[in-house]
Amino acid sequence: MVLPGRAMATFRLALIQLQVSSVKSDNVTRACGLVREAAAQGAKIVSLPECFNSPYGTKYFPEYAEKIPGESTQKLSEVAKECGIYLIGGSIPEEDAGKLYNTCTVFGPDGTLLVKYRKLHLFDIDVPGKITFQESETLSPGDSFSTFDTCCQLLVYPGAFNMTTGPAHWELLQRGRAVDNQVYVATASPARDDQASYVAWGHSTIVSPWGDVLAKAGTGETIVCSDIDLKKLAEIRQQIPIFSQKRSDLYAVEAKKP
């Protein structure tokens, strides 16, 4: 999820590393409670993890899927308005016209749904002797980009890496994207449940545009906070002016659909 830039120079970002259970209503209630805690700590933007209202697994997606708007997203809208924050709703299994999607919703401080993003690149993995998992067994990919305007230069990734890809790639990818795009990068993971069929890595993290890890969770349920300083971001972009050095005469990124 990409948040294009505007005006506010500093603000607090919070990531909710939620312990996801098999009871959807409990997941939603606890998520909203932690959002309130994060707002009480001064957070202006709060993110939930991927698949926050459902266990993560292809066998669970059809059972837990719901419409958007629906029960879970209505609760997110209400708590965003109550707290006056931007709330990135991690993701939930969404059902629409007989298809299932891994969908992220974002709500503004007035509770308005700002954007809905259906995961474009489904997670299919086969590492012999370690893990095999295919979202595409039950989920369909989205077909459009989604961005929303707030105040910042920040990439937020609600994600559920596992015990194979987590230790190998989780922090490496975040720090790499932060440096090569000169942006803050935040990743919100579910808490680790060693008894689950899919064991999430945890370690929700916030990284600076210089590649420094500003805040990092362990494996349990927690709130991770860090202050985002856009003046520091501007200074880094001035010190290493990669954007002005782009060779637009040789290459470009093209969006084929709006």
Short mmCIF file of C-alpha atoms in Angstrom, two decimals:
data_model
loop_
_atom_site.label_atom_id
_atom_site.label_comp_id
_atom_site.label_asym_id
_atom_site.label_seq_id
_atom_site.Cartn_x
_atom_site.Cartn_y
_atom_site.Cartn_z
CA MET A 1 0.00 0.00 0.00
CA VAL A 2 1.53 3.30 -1.11
CA LEU A 3 0.82 6.56 0.68
CA PRO A 4 1.80 9.53 -1.53
CA GLY A 5 3.19 12.66 0.07
CA ARG A 6 1.63 15.90 1.28
CA ALA A 7 2.18 18.23 4.20
CA MET A 8 2.43 16.96 7.81
CA ALA A 9 6.13 16.94 8.77
CA THR A 10 6.04 14.46 11.65
CA PHE A 11 3.49 11.95 12.89
CA ARG A 12 3.34 8.67 14.77
CA LEU A 13 2.81 5.37 12.99
CA ALA A 14 1.64 2.23 14.82
CA LEU A 15 1.57 -1.39 13.68
CA ILE A 16 -0.73 -3.90 15.40
CA GLN A 17 0.86 -7.34 15.63
CA LEU A 18 -2.35 -9.24 16.37
CA GLN A 19 -2.63 -12.78 17.75
CA VAL A 20 -5.19 -14.21 15.34
CA SER A 21 -7.54 -16.89 16.67
CA SER A 22 -10.17 -19.07 15.02
CA VAL A 23 -13.00 -16.82 16.28
CA LYS A 24 -13.59 -13.97 13.86
CA SER A 25 -15.56 -11.78 16.27
CA ASP A 26 -12.81 -12.03 18.90
CA ASN A 27 -10.17 -11.10 16.34
CA VAL A 28 -12.09 -8.02 15.28
CA THR A 29 -12.86 -6.96 18.86
CA ARG A 30 -9.23 -7.33 19.97
CA ALA A 31 -7.98 -5.57 16.86
CA CYS A 32 -10.22 -2.58 17.54
CA GLY A 33 -9.10 -2.51 21.17
CA LEU A 34 -5.44 -2.40 20.13
CA VAL A 35 -6.20 0.32 17.59
CA ARG A 36 -7.64 2.40 20.44
CA GLU A 37 -4.49 1.75 22.49
CA ALA A 38 -2.30 2.86 19.59
CA ALA A 39 -4.33 6.04 19.13
CA ALA A 40 -4.03 6.74 22.86
CA GLN A 41 -0.25 6.53 22.37
CA GLY A 42 -0.50 9.30 19.78
CA ALA A 43 -0.60 7.29 16.56
CA LYS A 44 -2.19 9.08 13.59
CA ILE A 45 -1.82 6.16 11.17
CA VAL A 46 -2.40 2.60 12.38
CA SER A 47 -2.04 -0.64 10.42
CA LEU A 48 -3.39 -4.09 11.15
CA PRO A 49 -1.67 -7.23 9.78
CA GLU A 50 -2.54 -9.33 6.77
CA CYS A 51 -5.54 -11.63 7.31
CA PHE A 52 -6.30 -10.15 10.74
CA ASN A 53 -9.83 -11.53 11.18
CA SER A 54 -9.16 -15.08 9.98
CA PRO A 55 -6.53 -17.78 10.34
CA TYR A 56 -4.21 -17.63 7.34
CA GLY A 57 -4.75 -20.63 5.09
CA THR A 58 -6.52 -21.64 1.90
CA LYS A 59 -8.94 -23.88 3.80
CA TYR A 60 -10.02 -20.92 5.96
CA PHE A 61 -10.53 -18.28 3.27
CA PRO A 62 -13.92 -19.56 1.98
CA GLU A 63 -15.29 -19.99 5.52
CA TYR A 64 -14.22 -16.56 6.83
CA ALA A 65 -14.77 -14.50 3.67
CA GLU A 66 -17.28 -11.66 3.76
CA LYS A 67 -18.55 -8.82 1.64
CA ILE A 68 -17.06 -5.33 1.75
CA PRO A 69 -18.73 -3.36 3.26
CA GLY A 70 -19.44 -6.04 5.83
CA GLU A 71 -19.23 -6.90 9.50
CA SER A 72 -15.46 -6.59 9.94
CA THR A 73 -14.94 -3.49 7.82
CA GLN A 74 -17.87 -1.73 9.51
CA LYS A 75 -16.06 -2.14 12.84
CA LEU A 76 -12.88 -0.72 11.31
CA SER A 77 -14.79 2.29 9.99
CA GLU A 78 -16.29 2.93 13.41
CA VAL A 79 -13.00 2.73 15.31
CA ALA A 80 -11.17 4.92 12.77
CA LYS A 81 -13.84 7.61 13.23
CA GLU A 82 -13.89 7.19 17.02
CA CYS A 83 -10.12 7.67 17.23
CA GLY A 84 -9.80 10.22 14.41
CA ILE A 85 -7.02 8.25 12.67
CA TYR A 86 -6.12 6.74 9.32
CA LEU A 87 -6.61 2.98 9.70
CA ILE A 88 -5.04 0.50 7.29
CA GLY A 89 -7.17 -2.56 7.81
CA GLY A 90 -4.51 -5.20 7.17
CA SER A 91 -6.44 -7.58 4.98
CA ILE A 92 -9.41 -9.92 5.15
CA PRO A 93 -10.74 -12.66 2.87
CA GLU A 94 -13.30 -10.92 0.67
CA GLU A 95 -16.10 -12.62 -1.30
CA ASP A 96 -17.47 -10.89 -4.37
CA ALA A 97 -19.45 -12.42 -7.24
CA GLY A 98 -18.36 -15.94 -6.36
CA LYS A 99 -14.66 -15.10 -6.19
CA LEU A 100 -12.40 -14.71 -3.14
CA TYR A 101 -9.77 -12.00 -2.73
CA ASN A 102 -7.15 -11.05 -0.13
CA THR A 103 -8.31 -7.47 0.39
CA CYS A 104 -7.03 -4.46 2.29
CA THR A 105 -9.33 -1.56 3.22
CA VAL A 106 -8.23 1.87 4.40
CA PHE A 107 -10.39 4.26 6.42
CA GLY A 108 -9.99 7.98 7.04
CA PRO A 109 -10.38 9.89 10.32
CA ASP A 110 -14.07 10.40 9.55
CA GLY A 111 -14.64 6.66 9.03
CA THR A 112 -14.89 6.94 5.25
CA LEU A 113 -13.58 4.03 3.16
CA LEU A 114 -10.74 5.68 1.24
CA VAL A 115 -9.60 2.75 -0.86
CA LYS A 116 -9.93 -1.00 -1.27
CA TYR A 117 -6.96 -3.02 -2.52
CA ARG A 118 -7.17 -6.61 -3.71
CA LYS A 119 -3.80 -8.37 -3.51
CA LEU A 120 -2.33 -8.43 -7.01
CA HIS A 121 0.48 -10.93 -6.56
CA LEU A 122 -0.79 -14.06 -4.84
CA PHE A 123 1.58 -15.95 -2.57
CA ASP A 124 2.48 -19.30 -4.13
CA ILE A 125 5.56 -21.01 -2.74
CA ASP A 126 7.12 -24.47 -2.94
CA VAL A 127 10.41 -24.90 -1.06
CA PRO A 128 11.13 -28.64 -0.97
CA GLY A 129 11.32 -30.04 2.53
CA LYS A 130 10.25 -26.74 4.13
CA ILE A 131 6.97 -25.22 2.96
CA THR A 132 4.37 -25.46 0.22
CA PHE A 133 1.54 -22.93 0.15
CA GLN A 134 -0.61 -21.61 -2.70
CA GLU A 135 -3.01 -18.70 -2.21
CA SER A 136 -4.12 -19.24 -5.81
CA GLU A 137 -5.83 -22.50 -4.82
CA THR A 138 -8.74 -20.46 -3.50
CA LEU A 139 -8.00 -16.74 -4.05
CA SER A 140 -8.22 -14.65 -7.21
CA PRO A 141 -5.79 -11.79 -7.86
CA GLY A 142 -6.93 -8.18 -7.92
CA ASP A 143 -6.64 -6.23 -11.16
CA SER A 144 -6.00 -2.61 -10.17
CA PHE A 145 -3.60 -0.41 -8.21
CA SER A 146 -4.72 1.40 -5.07
CA THR A 147 -3.19 4.48 -3.45
CA PHE A 148 -4.57 7.06 -1.08
CA ASP A 149 -3.41 10.53 -0.02
CA THR A 150 -2.64 11.35 3.60
CA CYS A 151 0.52 13.31 4.41
CA CYS A 152 3.57 11.15 4.01
CA GLN A 153 6.11 9.21 2.00
CA LEU A 154 5.58 5.76 3.36
CA LEU A 155 5.15 2.18 2.13
CA VAL A 156 2.98 -0.04 4.36
CA TYR A 157 2.96 -3.80 3.85
CA PRO A 158 0.51 -5.88 5.89
CA GLY A 159 2.19 -9.27 5.45
CA ALA A 160 2.33 -12.79 6.83
CA PHE A 161 5.78 -14.20 6.08
CA ASN A 162 6.48 -17.68 7.40
CA MET A 163 9.25 -19.50 9.24
CA THR A 164 11.12 -20.15 5.98
CA THR A 165 10.88 -16.78 4.21
CA GLY A 166 10.73 -14.70 7.41
CA PRO A 167 14.28 -15.18 8.69
CA ALA A 168 15.67 -15.08 5.15
CA HIS A 169 13.84 -12.16 3.56
CA TRP A 170 11.57 -10.16 5.92
CA GLU A 171 13.95 -7.47 7.17
CA LEU A 172 16.19 -7.66 4.09
CA LEU A 173 13.35 -6.71 1.73
CA GLN A 174 12.12 -3.89 3.96
CA ARG A 175 15.52 -2.27 4.31
CA GLY A 176 16.22 -2.69 0.60
CA ARG A 177 12.94 -1.02 -0.43
CA ALA A 178 13.49 1.78 2.08
CA VAL A 179 16.93 2.60 0.71
CA ASP A 180 16.30 2.24 -3.02
CA ASN A 181 13.10 4.31 -2.84
CA GLN A 182 14.22 6.65 -0.03
CA VAL A 183 10.98 6.14 1.90
CA TYR A 184 9.86 4.86 5.27
CA VAL A 185 8.79 1.21 5.09
CA ALA A 186 6.48 -0.50 7.59
CA THR A 187 5.48 -4.15 7.74
CA ALA A 188 2.62 -5.43 9.91
CA SER A 189 2.63 -9.16 10.62
CA PRO A 190 0.28 -11.32 12.64
CA ALA A 191 1.76 -12.54 15.92
CA ARG A 192 3.33 -15.99 15.81
CA ASP A 193 1.22 -19.02 16.72
CA ASP A 194 3.39 -22.13 16.72
CA GLN A 195 0.26 -24.33 16.75
CA ALA A 196 -1.25 -22.81 13.59
CA SER A 197 -1.23 -24.63 10.25
CA TYR A 198 0.63 -21.61 8.84
CA VAL A 199 3.10 -20.12 11.32
CA ALA A 200 3.66 -16.39 10.79
CA TRP A 201 7.13 -14.92 11.36
CA GLY A 202 5.99 -11.88 13.36
CA HIS A 203 8.62 -9.15 13.86
CA SER A 204 6.53 -6.23 12.55
CA THR A 205 9.04 -3.54 11.65
CA ILE A 206 9.43 0.15 10.78
CA VAL A 207 12.48 1.16 8.70
CA SER A 208 13.81 4.66 7.89
CA PRO A 209 14.73 5.95 4.40
CA TRP A 210 18.38 5.41 5.39
CA GLY A 211 17.70 1.72 6.03
CA ASP A 212 17.78 1.94 9.82
CA VAL A 213 15.38 -0.27 11.79
CA LEU A 214 13.48 2.23 13.94
CA ALA A 215 11.19 -0.24 15.72
CA LYS A 216 10.76 -4.00 15.63
CA ALA A 217 8.44 -6.39 17.43
CA GLY A 218 9.22 -9.81 18.77
CA THR A 219 6.86 -12.67 18.02
CA GLY A 220 3.93 -12.01 20.39
CA GLU A 221 0.91 -9.72 20.24
CA THR A 222 2.04 -6.11 20.58
CA ILE A 223 1.91 -2.56 19.24
CA VAL A 224 4.96 -1.20 17.42
CA CYS A 225 5.26 2.60 17.20
CA SER A 226 7.68 5.04 15.64
CA ASP A 227 7.64 8.73 14.80
CA ILE A 228 7.92 9.41 11.08
CA ASP A 229 9.97 12.51 10.22
CA LEU A 230 9.49 13.77 6.68
CA LYS A 231 12.13 16.47 7.13
CA LYS A 232 14.71 13.74 7.63
CA LEU A 233 13.40 12.00 4.51
CA ALA A 234 13.81 15.22 2.50
CA GLU A 235 17.37 15.60 3.81
CA ILE A 236 18.27 12.07 2.72
CA ARG A 237 16.87 12.68 -0.75
CA GLN A 238 18.95 15.84 -0.99
CA GLN A 239 22.12 14.09 0.16
CA ILE A 240 21.73 11.23 -2.33
CA PRO A 241 19.66 12.67 -5.23
CA ILE A 242 18.65 9.44 -6.93
CA PHE A 243 15.34 10.79 -8.19
CA SER A 244 16.93 13.63 -10.14
CA GLN A 245 19.40 11.13 -11.63
CA LYS A 246 16.75 8.82 -13.07
CA ARG A 247 17.27 8.23 -16.80
CA SER A 248 13.76 8.86 -18.07
CA ASP A 249 15.23 8.89 -21.56
CA LEU A 250 16.02 5.19 -21.15
CA TYR A 251 13.31 3.72 -18.90
CA ALA A 252 9.98 4.35 -17.22
CA VAL A 253 7.34 2.58 -15.15
CA GLU A 254 3.99 2.36 -16.91
CA ALA A 255 0.64 1.69 -15.24
CA LYS A 256 -1.55 -0.06 -17.82
CA LYS A 257 -4.79 0.33 -15.85
CA PRO A 258 -5.98 3.27 -13.70
#
